[in-house]
mmCIF file of N, CA, C and O in Angstrom:
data_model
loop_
_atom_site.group_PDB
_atom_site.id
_atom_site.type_symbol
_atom_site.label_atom_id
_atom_site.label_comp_id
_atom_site.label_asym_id
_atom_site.label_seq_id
_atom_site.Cartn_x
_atom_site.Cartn_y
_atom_site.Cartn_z
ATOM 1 N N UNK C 1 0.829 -1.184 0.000
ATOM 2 C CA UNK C 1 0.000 0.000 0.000
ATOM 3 C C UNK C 1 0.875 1.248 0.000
ATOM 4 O O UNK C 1 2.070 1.165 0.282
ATOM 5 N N UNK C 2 0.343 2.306 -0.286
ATOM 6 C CA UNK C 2 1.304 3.623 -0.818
ATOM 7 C C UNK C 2 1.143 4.504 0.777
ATOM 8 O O UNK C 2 0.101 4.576 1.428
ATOM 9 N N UNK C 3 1.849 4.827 0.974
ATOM 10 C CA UNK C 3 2.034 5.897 2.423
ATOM 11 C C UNK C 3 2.461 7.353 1.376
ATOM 12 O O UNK C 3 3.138 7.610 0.381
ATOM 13 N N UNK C 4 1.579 8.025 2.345
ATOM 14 C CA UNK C 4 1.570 9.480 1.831
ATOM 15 C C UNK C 4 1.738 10.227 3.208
ATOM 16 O O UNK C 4 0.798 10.480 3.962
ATOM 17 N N UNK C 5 3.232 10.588 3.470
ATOM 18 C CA UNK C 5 3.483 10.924 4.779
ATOM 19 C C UNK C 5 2.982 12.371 5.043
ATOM 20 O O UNK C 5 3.240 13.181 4.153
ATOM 21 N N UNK C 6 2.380 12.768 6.013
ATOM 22 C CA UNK C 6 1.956 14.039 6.226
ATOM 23 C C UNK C 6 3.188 15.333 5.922
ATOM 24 O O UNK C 6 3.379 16.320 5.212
ATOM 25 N N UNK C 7 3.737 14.631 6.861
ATOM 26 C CA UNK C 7 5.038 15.831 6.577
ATOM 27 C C UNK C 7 5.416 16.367 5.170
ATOM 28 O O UNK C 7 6.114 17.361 4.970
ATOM 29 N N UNK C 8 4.887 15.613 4.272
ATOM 30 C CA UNK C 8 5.831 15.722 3.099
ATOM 31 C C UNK C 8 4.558 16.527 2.099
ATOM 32 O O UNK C 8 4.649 17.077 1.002
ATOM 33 N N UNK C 9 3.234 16.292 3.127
ATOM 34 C CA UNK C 9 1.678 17.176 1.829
ATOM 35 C C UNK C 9 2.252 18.420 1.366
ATOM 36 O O UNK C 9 1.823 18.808 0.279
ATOM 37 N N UNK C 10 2.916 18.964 1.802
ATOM 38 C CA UNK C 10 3.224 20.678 1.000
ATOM 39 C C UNK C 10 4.459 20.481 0.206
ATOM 40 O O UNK C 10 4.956 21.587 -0.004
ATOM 41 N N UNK C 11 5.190 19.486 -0.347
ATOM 42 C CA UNK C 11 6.082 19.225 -1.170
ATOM 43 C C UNK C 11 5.830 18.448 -2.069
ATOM 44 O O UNK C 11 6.491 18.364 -3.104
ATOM 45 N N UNK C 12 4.305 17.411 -1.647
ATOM 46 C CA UNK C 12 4.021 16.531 -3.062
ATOM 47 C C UNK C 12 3.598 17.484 -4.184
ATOM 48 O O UNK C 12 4.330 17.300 -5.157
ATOM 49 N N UNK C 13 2.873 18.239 -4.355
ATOM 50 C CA UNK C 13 2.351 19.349 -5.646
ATOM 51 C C UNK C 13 3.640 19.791 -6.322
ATOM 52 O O UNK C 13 3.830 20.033 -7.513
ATOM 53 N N UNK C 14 4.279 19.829 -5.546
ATOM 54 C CA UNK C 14 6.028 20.499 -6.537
ATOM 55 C C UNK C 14 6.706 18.992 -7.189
ATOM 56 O O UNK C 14 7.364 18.943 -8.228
ATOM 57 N N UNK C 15 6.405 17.930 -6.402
ATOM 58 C CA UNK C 15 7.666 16.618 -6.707
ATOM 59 C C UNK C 15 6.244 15.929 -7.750
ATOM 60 O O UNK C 15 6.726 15.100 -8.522
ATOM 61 N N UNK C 16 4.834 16.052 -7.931
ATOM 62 C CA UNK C 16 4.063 15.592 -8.981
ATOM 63 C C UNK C 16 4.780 16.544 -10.280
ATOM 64 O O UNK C 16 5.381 15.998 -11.205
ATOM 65 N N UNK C 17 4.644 17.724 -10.198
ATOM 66 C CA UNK C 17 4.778 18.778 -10.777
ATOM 67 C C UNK C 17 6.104 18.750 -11.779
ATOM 68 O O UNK C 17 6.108 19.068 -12.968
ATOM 69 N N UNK C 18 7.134 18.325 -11.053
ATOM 70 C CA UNK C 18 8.660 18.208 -11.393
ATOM 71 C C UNK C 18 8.958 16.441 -12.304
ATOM 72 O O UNK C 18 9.684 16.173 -13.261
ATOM 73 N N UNK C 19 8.014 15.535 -11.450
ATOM 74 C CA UNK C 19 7.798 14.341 -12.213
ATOM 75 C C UNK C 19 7.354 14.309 -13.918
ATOM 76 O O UNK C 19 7.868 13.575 -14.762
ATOM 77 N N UNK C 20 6.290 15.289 -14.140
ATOM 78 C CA UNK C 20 5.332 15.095 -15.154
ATOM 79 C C UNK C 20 6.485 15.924 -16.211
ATOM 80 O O UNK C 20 6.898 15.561 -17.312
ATOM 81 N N UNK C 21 6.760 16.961 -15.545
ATOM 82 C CA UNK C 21 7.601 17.639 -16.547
ATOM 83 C C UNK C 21 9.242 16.922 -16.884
ATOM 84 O O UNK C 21 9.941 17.290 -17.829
ATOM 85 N N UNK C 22 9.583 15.992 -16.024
ATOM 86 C CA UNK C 22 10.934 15.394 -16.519
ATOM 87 C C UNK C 22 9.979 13.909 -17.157
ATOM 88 O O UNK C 22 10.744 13.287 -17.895
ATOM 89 N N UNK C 23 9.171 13.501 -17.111
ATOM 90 C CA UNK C 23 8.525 12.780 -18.029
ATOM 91 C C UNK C 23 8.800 12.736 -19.643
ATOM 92 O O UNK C 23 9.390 12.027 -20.458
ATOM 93 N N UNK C 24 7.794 14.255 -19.591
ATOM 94 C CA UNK C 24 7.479 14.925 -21.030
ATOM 95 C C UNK C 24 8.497 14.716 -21.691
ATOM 96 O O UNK C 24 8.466 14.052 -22.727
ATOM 97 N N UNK C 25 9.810 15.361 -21.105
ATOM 98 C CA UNK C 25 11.078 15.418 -22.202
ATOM 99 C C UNK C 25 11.037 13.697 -23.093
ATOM 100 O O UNK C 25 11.179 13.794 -24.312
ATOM 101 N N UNK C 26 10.936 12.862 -22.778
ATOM 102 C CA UNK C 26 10.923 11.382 -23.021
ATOM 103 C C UNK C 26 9.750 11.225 -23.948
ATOM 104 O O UNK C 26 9.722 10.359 -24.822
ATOM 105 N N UNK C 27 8.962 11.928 -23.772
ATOM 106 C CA UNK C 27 7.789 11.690 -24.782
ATOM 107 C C UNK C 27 8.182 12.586 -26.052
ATOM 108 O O UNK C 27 8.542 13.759 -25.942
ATOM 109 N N UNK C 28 8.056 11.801 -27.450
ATOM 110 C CA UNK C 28 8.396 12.506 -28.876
ATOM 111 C C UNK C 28 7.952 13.854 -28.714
ATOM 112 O O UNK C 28 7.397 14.085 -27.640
ATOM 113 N N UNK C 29 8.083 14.981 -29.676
ATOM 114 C CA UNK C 29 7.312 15.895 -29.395
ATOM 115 C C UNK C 29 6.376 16.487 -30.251
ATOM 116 O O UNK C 29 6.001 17.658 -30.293
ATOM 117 N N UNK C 30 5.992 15.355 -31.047
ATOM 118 C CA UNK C 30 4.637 15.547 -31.892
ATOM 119 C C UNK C 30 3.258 15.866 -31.325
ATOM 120 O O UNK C 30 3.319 15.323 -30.222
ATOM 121 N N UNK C 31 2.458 16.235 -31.388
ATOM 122 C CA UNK C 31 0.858 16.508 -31.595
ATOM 123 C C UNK C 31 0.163 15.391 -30.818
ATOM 124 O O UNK C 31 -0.546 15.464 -29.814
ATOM 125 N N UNK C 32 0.608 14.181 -31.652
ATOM 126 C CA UNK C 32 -0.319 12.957 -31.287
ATOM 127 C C UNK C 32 0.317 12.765 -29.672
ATOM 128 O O UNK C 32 -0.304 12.871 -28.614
ATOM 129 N N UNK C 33 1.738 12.452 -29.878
ATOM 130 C CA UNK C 33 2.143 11.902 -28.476
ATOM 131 C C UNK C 33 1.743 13.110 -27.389
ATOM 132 O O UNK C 33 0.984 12.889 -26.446
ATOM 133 N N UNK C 34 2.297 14.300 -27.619
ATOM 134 C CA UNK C 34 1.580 15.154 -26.433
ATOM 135 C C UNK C 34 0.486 14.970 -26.502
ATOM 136 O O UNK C 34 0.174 14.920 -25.312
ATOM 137 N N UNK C 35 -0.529 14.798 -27.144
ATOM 138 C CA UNK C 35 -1.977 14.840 -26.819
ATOM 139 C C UNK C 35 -2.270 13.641 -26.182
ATOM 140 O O UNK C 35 -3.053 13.585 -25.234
ATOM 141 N N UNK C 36 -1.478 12.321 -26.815
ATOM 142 C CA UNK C 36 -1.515 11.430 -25.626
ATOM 143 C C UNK C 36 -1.261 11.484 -23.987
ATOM 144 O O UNK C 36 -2.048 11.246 -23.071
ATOM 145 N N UNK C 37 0.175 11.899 -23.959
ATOM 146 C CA UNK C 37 0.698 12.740 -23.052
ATOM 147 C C UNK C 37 -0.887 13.412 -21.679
ATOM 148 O O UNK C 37 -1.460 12.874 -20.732
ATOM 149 N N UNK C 38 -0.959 14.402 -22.169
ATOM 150 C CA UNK C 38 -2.001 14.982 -21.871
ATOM 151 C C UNK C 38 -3.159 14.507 -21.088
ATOM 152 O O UNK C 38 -3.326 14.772 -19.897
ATOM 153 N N UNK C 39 -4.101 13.654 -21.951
ATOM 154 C CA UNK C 39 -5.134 13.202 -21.980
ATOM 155 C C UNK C 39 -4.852 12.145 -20.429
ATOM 156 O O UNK C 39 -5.537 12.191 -19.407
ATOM 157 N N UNK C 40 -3.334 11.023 -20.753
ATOM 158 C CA UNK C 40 -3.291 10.194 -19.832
ATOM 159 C C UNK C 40 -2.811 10.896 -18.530
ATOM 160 O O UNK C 40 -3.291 10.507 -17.465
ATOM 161 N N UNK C 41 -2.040 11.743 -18.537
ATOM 162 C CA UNK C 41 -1.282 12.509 -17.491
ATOM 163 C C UNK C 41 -1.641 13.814 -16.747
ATOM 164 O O UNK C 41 -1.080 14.282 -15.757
ATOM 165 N N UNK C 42 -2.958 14.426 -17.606
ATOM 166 C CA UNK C 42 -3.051 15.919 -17.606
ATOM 167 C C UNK C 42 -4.047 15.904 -16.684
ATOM 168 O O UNK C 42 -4.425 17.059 -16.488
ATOM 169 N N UNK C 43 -4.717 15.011 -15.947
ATOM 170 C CA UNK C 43 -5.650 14.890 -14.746
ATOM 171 C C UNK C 43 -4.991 14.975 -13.716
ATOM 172 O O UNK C 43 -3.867 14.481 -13.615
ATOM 173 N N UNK C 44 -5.394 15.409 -13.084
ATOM 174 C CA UNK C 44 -4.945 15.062 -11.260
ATOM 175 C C UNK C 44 -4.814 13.977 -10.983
ATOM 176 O O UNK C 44 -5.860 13.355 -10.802
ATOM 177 N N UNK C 45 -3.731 13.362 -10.846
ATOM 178 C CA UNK C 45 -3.396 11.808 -10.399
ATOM 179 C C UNK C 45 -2.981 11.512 -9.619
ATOM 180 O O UNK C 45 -2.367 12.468 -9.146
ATOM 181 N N UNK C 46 -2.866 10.632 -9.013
ATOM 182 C CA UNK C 46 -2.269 10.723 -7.602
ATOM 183 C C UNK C 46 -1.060 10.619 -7.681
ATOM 184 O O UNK C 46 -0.768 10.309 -8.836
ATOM 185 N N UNK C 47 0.117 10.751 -6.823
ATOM 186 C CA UNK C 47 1.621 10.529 -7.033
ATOM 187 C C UNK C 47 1.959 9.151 -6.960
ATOM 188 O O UNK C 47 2.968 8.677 -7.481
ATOM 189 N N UNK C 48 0.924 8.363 -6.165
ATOM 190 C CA UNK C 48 1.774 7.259 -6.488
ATOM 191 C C UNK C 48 1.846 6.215 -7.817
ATOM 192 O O UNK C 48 2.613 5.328 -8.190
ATOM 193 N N UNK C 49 -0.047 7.162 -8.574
ATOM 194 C CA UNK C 49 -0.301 6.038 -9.621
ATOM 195 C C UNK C 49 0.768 6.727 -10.846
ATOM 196 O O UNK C 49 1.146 6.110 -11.842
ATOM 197 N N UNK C 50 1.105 8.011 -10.533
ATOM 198 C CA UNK C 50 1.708 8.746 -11.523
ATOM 199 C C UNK C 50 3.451 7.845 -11.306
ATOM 200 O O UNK C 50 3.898 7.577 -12.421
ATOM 201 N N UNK C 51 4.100 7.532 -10.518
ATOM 202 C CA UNK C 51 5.335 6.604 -10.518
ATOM 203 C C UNK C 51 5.341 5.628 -10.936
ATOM 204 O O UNK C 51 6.389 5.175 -11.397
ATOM 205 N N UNK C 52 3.828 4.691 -10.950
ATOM 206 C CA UNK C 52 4.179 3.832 -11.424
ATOM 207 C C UNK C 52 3.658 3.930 -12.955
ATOM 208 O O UNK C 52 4.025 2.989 -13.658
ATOM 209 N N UNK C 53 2.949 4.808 -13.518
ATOM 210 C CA UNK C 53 2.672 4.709 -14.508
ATOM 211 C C UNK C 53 3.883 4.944 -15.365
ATOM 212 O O UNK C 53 4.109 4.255 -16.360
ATOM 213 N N UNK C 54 4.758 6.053 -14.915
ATOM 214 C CA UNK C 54 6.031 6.341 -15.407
ATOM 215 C C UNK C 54 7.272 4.930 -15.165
ATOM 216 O O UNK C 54 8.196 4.707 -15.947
ATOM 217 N N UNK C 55 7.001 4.191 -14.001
ATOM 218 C CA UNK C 55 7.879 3.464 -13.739
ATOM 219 C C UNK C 55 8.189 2.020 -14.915
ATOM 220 O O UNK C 55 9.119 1.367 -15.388
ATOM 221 N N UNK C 56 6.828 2.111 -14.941
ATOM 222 C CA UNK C 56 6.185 1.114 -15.952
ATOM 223 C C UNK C 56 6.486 1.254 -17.395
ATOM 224 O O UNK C 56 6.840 0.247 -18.007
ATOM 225 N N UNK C 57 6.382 2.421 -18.023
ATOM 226 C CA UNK C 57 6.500 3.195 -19.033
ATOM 227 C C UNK C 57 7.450 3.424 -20.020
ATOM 228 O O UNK C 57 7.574 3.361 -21.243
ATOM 229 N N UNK C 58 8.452 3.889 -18.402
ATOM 230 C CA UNK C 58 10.087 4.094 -19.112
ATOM 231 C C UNK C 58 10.696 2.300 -19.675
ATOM 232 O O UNK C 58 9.914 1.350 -19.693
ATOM 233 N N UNK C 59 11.713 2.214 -19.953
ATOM 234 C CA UNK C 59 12.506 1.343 -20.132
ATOM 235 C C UNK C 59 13.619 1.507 -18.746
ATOM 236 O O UNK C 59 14.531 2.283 -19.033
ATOM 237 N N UNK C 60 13.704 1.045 -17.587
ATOM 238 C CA UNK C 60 13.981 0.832 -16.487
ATOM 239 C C UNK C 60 15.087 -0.448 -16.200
ATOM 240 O O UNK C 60 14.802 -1.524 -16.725
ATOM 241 N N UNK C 61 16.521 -0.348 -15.265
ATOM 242 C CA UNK C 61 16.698 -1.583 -15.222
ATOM 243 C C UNK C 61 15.518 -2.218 -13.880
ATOM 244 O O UNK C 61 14.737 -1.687 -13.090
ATOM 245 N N UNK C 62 15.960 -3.658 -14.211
ATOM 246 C CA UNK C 62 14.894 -4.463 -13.563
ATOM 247 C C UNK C 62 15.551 -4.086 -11.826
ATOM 248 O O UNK C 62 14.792 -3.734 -10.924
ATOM 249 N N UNK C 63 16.537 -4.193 -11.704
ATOM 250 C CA UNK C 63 16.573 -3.785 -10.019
ATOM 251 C C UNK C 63 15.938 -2.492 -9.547
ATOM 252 O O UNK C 63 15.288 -2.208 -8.541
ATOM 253 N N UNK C 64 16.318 -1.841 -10.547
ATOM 254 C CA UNK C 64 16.173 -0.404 -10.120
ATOM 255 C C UNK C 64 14.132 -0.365 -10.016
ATOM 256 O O UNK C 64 13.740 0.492 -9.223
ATOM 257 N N UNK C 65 13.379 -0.902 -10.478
ATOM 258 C CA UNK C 65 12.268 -1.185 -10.371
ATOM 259 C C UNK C 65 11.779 -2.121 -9.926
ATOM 260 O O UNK C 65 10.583 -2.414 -9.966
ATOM 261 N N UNK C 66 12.932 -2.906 -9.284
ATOM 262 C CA UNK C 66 12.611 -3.644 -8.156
ATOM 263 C C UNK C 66 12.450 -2.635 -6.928
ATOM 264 O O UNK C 66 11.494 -2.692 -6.155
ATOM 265 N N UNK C 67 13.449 -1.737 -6.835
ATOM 266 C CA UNK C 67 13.598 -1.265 -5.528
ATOM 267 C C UNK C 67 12.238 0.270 -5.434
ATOM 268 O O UNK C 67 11.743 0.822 -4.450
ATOM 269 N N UNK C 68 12.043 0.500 -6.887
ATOM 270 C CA UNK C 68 10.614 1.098 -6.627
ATOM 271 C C UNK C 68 9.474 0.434 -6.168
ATOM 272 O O UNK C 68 8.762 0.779 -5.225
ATOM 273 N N UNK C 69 9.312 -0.809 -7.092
ATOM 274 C CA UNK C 69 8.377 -1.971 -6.128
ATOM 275 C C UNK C 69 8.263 -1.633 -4.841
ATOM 276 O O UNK C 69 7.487 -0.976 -4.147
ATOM 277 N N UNK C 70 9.257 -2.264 -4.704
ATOM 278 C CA UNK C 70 9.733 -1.884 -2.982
ATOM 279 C C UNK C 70 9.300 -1.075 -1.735
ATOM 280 O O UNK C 70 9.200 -1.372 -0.545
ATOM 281 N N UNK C 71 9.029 0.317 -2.607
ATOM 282 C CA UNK C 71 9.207 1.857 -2.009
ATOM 283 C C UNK C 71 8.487 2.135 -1.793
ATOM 284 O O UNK C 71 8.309 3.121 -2.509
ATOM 285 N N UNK C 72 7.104 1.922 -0.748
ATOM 286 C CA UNK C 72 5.581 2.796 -0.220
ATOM 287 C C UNK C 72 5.570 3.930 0.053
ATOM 288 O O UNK C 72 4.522 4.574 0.106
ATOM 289 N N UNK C 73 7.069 4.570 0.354
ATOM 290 C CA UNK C 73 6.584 6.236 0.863
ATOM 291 C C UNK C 73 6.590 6.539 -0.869
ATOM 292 O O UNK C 73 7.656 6.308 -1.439
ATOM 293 N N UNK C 74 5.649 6.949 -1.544
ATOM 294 C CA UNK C 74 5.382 7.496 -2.669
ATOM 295 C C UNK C 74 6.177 9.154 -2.749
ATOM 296 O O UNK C 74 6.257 9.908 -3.718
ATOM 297 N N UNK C 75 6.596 9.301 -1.607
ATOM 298 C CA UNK C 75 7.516 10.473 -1.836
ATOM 299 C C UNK C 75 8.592 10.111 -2.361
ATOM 300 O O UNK C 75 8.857 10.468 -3.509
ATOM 301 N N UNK C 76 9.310 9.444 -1.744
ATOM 302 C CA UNK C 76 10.676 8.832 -2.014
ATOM 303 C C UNK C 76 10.615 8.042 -3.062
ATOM 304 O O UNK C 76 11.707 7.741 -3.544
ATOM 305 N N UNK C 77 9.264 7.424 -3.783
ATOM 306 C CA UNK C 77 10.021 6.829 -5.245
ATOM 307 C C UNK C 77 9.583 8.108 -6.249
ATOM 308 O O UNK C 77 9.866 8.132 -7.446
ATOM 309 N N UNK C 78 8.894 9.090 -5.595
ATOM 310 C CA UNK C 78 8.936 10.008 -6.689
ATOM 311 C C UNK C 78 10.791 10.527 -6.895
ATOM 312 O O UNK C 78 11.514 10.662 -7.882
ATOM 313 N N UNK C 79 10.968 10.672 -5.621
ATOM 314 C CA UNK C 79 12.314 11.347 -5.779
ATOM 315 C C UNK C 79 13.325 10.537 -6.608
ATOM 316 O O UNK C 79 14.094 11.016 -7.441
ATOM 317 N N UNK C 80 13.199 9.051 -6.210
ATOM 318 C CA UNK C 80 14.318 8.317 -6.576
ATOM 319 C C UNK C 80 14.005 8.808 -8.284
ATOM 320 O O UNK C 80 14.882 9.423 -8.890
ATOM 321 N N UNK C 81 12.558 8.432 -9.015
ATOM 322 C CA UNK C 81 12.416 8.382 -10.379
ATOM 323 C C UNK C 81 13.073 9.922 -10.540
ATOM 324 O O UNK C 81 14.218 9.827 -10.982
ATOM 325 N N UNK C 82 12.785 10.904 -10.373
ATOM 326 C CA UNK C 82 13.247 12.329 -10.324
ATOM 327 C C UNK C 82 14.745 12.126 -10.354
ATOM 328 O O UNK C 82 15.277 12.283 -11.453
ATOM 329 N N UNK C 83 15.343 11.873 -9.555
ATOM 330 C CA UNK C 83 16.946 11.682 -9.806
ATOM 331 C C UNK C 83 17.347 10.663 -10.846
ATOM 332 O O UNK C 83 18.397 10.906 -11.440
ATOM 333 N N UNK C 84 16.607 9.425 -11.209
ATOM 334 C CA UNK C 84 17.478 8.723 -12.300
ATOM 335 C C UNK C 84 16.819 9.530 -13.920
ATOM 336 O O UNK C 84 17.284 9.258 -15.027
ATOM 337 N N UNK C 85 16.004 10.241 -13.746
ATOM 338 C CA UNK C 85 16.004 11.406 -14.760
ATOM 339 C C UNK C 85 16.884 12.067 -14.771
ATOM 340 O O UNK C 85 17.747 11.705 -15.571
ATOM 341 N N UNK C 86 17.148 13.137 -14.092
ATOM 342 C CA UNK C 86 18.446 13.572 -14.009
ATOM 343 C C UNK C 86 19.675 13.166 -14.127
ATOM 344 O O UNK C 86 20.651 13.914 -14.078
ATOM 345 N N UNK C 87 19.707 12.033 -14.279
ATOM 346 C CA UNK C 87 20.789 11.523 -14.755
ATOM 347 C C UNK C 87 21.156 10.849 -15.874
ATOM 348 O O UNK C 87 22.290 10.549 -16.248
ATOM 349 N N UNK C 88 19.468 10.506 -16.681
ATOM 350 C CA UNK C 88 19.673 10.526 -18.216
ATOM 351 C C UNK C 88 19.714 11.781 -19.245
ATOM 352 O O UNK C 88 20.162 11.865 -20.388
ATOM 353 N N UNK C 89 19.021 12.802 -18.328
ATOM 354 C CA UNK C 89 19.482 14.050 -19.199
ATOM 355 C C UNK C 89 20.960 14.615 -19.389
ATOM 356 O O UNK C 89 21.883 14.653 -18.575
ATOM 357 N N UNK C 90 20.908 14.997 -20.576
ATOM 358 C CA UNK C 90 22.360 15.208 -20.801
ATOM 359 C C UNK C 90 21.920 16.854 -21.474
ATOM 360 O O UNK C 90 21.041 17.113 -22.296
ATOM 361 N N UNK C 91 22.914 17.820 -20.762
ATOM 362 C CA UNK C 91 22.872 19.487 -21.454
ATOM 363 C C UNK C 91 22.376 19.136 -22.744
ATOM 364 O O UNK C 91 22.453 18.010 -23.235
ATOM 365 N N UNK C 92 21.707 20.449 -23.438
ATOM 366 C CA UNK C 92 21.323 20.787 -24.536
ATOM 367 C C UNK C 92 22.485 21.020 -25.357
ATOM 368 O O UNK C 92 22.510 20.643 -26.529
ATOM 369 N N UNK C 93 23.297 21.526 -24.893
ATOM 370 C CA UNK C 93 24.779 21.828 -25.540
ATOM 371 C C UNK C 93 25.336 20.516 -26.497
ATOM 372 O O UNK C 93 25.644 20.547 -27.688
ATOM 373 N N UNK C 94 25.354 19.453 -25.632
ATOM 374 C CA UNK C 94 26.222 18.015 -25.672
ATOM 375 C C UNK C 94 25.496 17.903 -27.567
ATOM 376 O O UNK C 94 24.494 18.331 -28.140
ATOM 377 N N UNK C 95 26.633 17.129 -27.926
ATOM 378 C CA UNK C 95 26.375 16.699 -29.330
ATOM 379 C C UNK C 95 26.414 15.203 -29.268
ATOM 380 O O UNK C 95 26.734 14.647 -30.319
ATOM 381 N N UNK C 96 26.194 14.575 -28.408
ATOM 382 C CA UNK C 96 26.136 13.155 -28.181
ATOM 383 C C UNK C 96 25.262 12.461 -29.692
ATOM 384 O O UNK C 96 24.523 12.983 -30.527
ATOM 385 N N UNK C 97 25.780 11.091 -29.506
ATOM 386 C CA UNK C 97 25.045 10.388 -30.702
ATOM 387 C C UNK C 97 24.169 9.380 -30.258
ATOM 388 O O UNK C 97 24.043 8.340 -30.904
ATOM 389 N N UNK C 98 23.421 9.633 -28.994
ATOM 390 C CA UNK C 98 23.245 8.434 -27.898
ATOM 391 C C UNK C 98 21.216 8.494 -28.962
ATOM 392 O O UNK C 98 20.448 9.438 -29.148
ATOM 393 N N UNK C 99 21.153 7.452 -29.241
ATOM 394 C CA UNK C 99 19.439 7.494 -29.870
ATOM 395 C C UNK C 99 18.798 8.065 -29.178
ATOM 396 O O UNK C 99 18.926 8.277 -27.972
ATOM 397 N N UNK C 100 18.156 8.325 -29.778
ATOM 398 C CA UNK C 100 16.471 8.977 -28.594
ATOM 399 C C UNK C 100 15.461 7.476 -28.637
ATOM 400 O O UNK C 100 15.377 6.536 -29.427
ATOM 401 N N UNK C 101 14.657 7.907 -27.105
ATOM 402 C CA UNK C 101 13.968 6.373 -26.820
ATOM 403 C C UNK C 101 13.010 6.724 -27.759
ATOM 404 O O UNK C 101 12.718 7.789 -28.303
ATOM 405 N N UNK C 102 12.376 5.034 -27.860
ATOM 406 C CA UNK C 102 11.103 5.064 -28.405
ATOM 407 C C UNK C 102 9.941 5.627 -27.623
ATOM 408 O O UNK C 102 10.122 5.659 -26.406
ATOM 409 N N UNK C 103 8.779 6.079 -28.073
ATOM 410 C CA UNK C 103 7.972 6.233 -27.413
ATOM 411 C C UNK C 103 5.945 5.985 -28.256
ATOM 412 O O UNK C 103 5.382 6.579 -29.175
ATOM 413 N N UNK C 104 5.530 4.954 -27.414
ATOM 414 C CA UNK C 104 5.580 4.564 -25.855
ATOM 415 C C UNK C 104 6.959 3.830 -26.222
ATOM 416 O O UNK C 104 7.613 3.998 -27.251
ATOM 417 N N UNK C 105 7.238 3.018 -25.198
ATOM 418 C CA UNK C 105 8.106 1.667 -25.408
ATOM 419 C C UNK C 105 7.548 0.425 -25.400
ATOM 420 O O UNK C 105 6.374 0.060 -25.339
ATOM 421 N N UNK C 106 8.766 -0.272 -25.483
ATOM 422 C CA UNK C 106 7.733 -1.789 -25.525
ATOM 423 C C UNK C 106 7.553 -1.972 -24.278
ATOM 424 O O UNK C 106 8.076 -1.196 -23.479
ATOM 425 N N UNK C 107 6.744 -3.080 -23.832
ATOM 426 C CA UNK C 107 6.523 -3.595 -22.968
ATOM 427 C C UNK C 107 7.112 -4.045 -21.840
ATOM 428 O O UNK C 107 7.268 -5.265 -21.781
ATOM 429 N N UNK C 108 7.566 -3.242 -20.718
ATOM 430 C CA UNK C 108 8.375 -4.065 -19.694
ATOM 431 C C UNK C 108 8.371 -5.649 -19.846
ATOM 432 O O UNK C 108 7.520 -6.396 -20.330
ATOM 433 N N UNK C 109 9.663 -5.921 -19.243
ATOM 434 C CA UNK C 109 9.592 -7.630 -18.751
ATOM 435 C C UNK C 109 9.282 -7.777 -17.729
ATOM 436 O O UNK C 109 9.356 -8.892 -17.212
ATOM 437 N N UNK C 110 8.891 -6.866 -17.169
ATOM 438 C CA UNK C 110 8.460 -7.080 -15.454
ATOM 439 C C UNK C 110 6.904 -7.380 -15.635
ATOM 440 O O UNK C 110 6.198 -7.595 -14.649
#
């Protein structure tokens, strides 16, 4: 079950907020997919269904979504997903040759 710690109610609206938007970057940036985008994401959702929908979504290693499994304070797997974003973004600057993901993706193996 998901724990939604009190302490943390005046910081979930910023860490939903910060989720959806390091999402987006991952989604193509056509018409159709934002409007997909949108439609599935653009409601009020709760934070925890919003992690796993993203958790699910991305292409993830399997531990690392083991240990979201794992994670009921829905704060803390927002954060964890929030930081391993941050760490696939790479500056706008970079001329990297690294592909861009598909989107959606295929199907987890989980």
């Amino acid at each position: 079950h998901d724990r939604y710690p009190a302490a943390a109610a005046k910081r979930r609206p910023v860490l939903q907020r910060k989720l959806l938007e390091a999402f987006r970057q991952f989604v193509p940036k056509t018409e159709v997919a934002q409007q997909q985008f949108d439609q599935l994401l653009g409601h009020d959702i709760a934070l925890g269904m919003l992690t796993d929908i993203v958790s699910f979504t991305m292409s993830l290693d399997v531990a690392f979504k083991q240990l979201l499994l794992a994670e009921c304070n829905v704060d803390r797997r927002a954060t964890l997903l929030l930081e391993h974003f941050e760490s696939l973004v790479e500056p706008e600057s970079s001329d990297s040759d690294i592909p861009k993901r598909k989107f959606p993706p295929d199907f987890s193996s989980n």
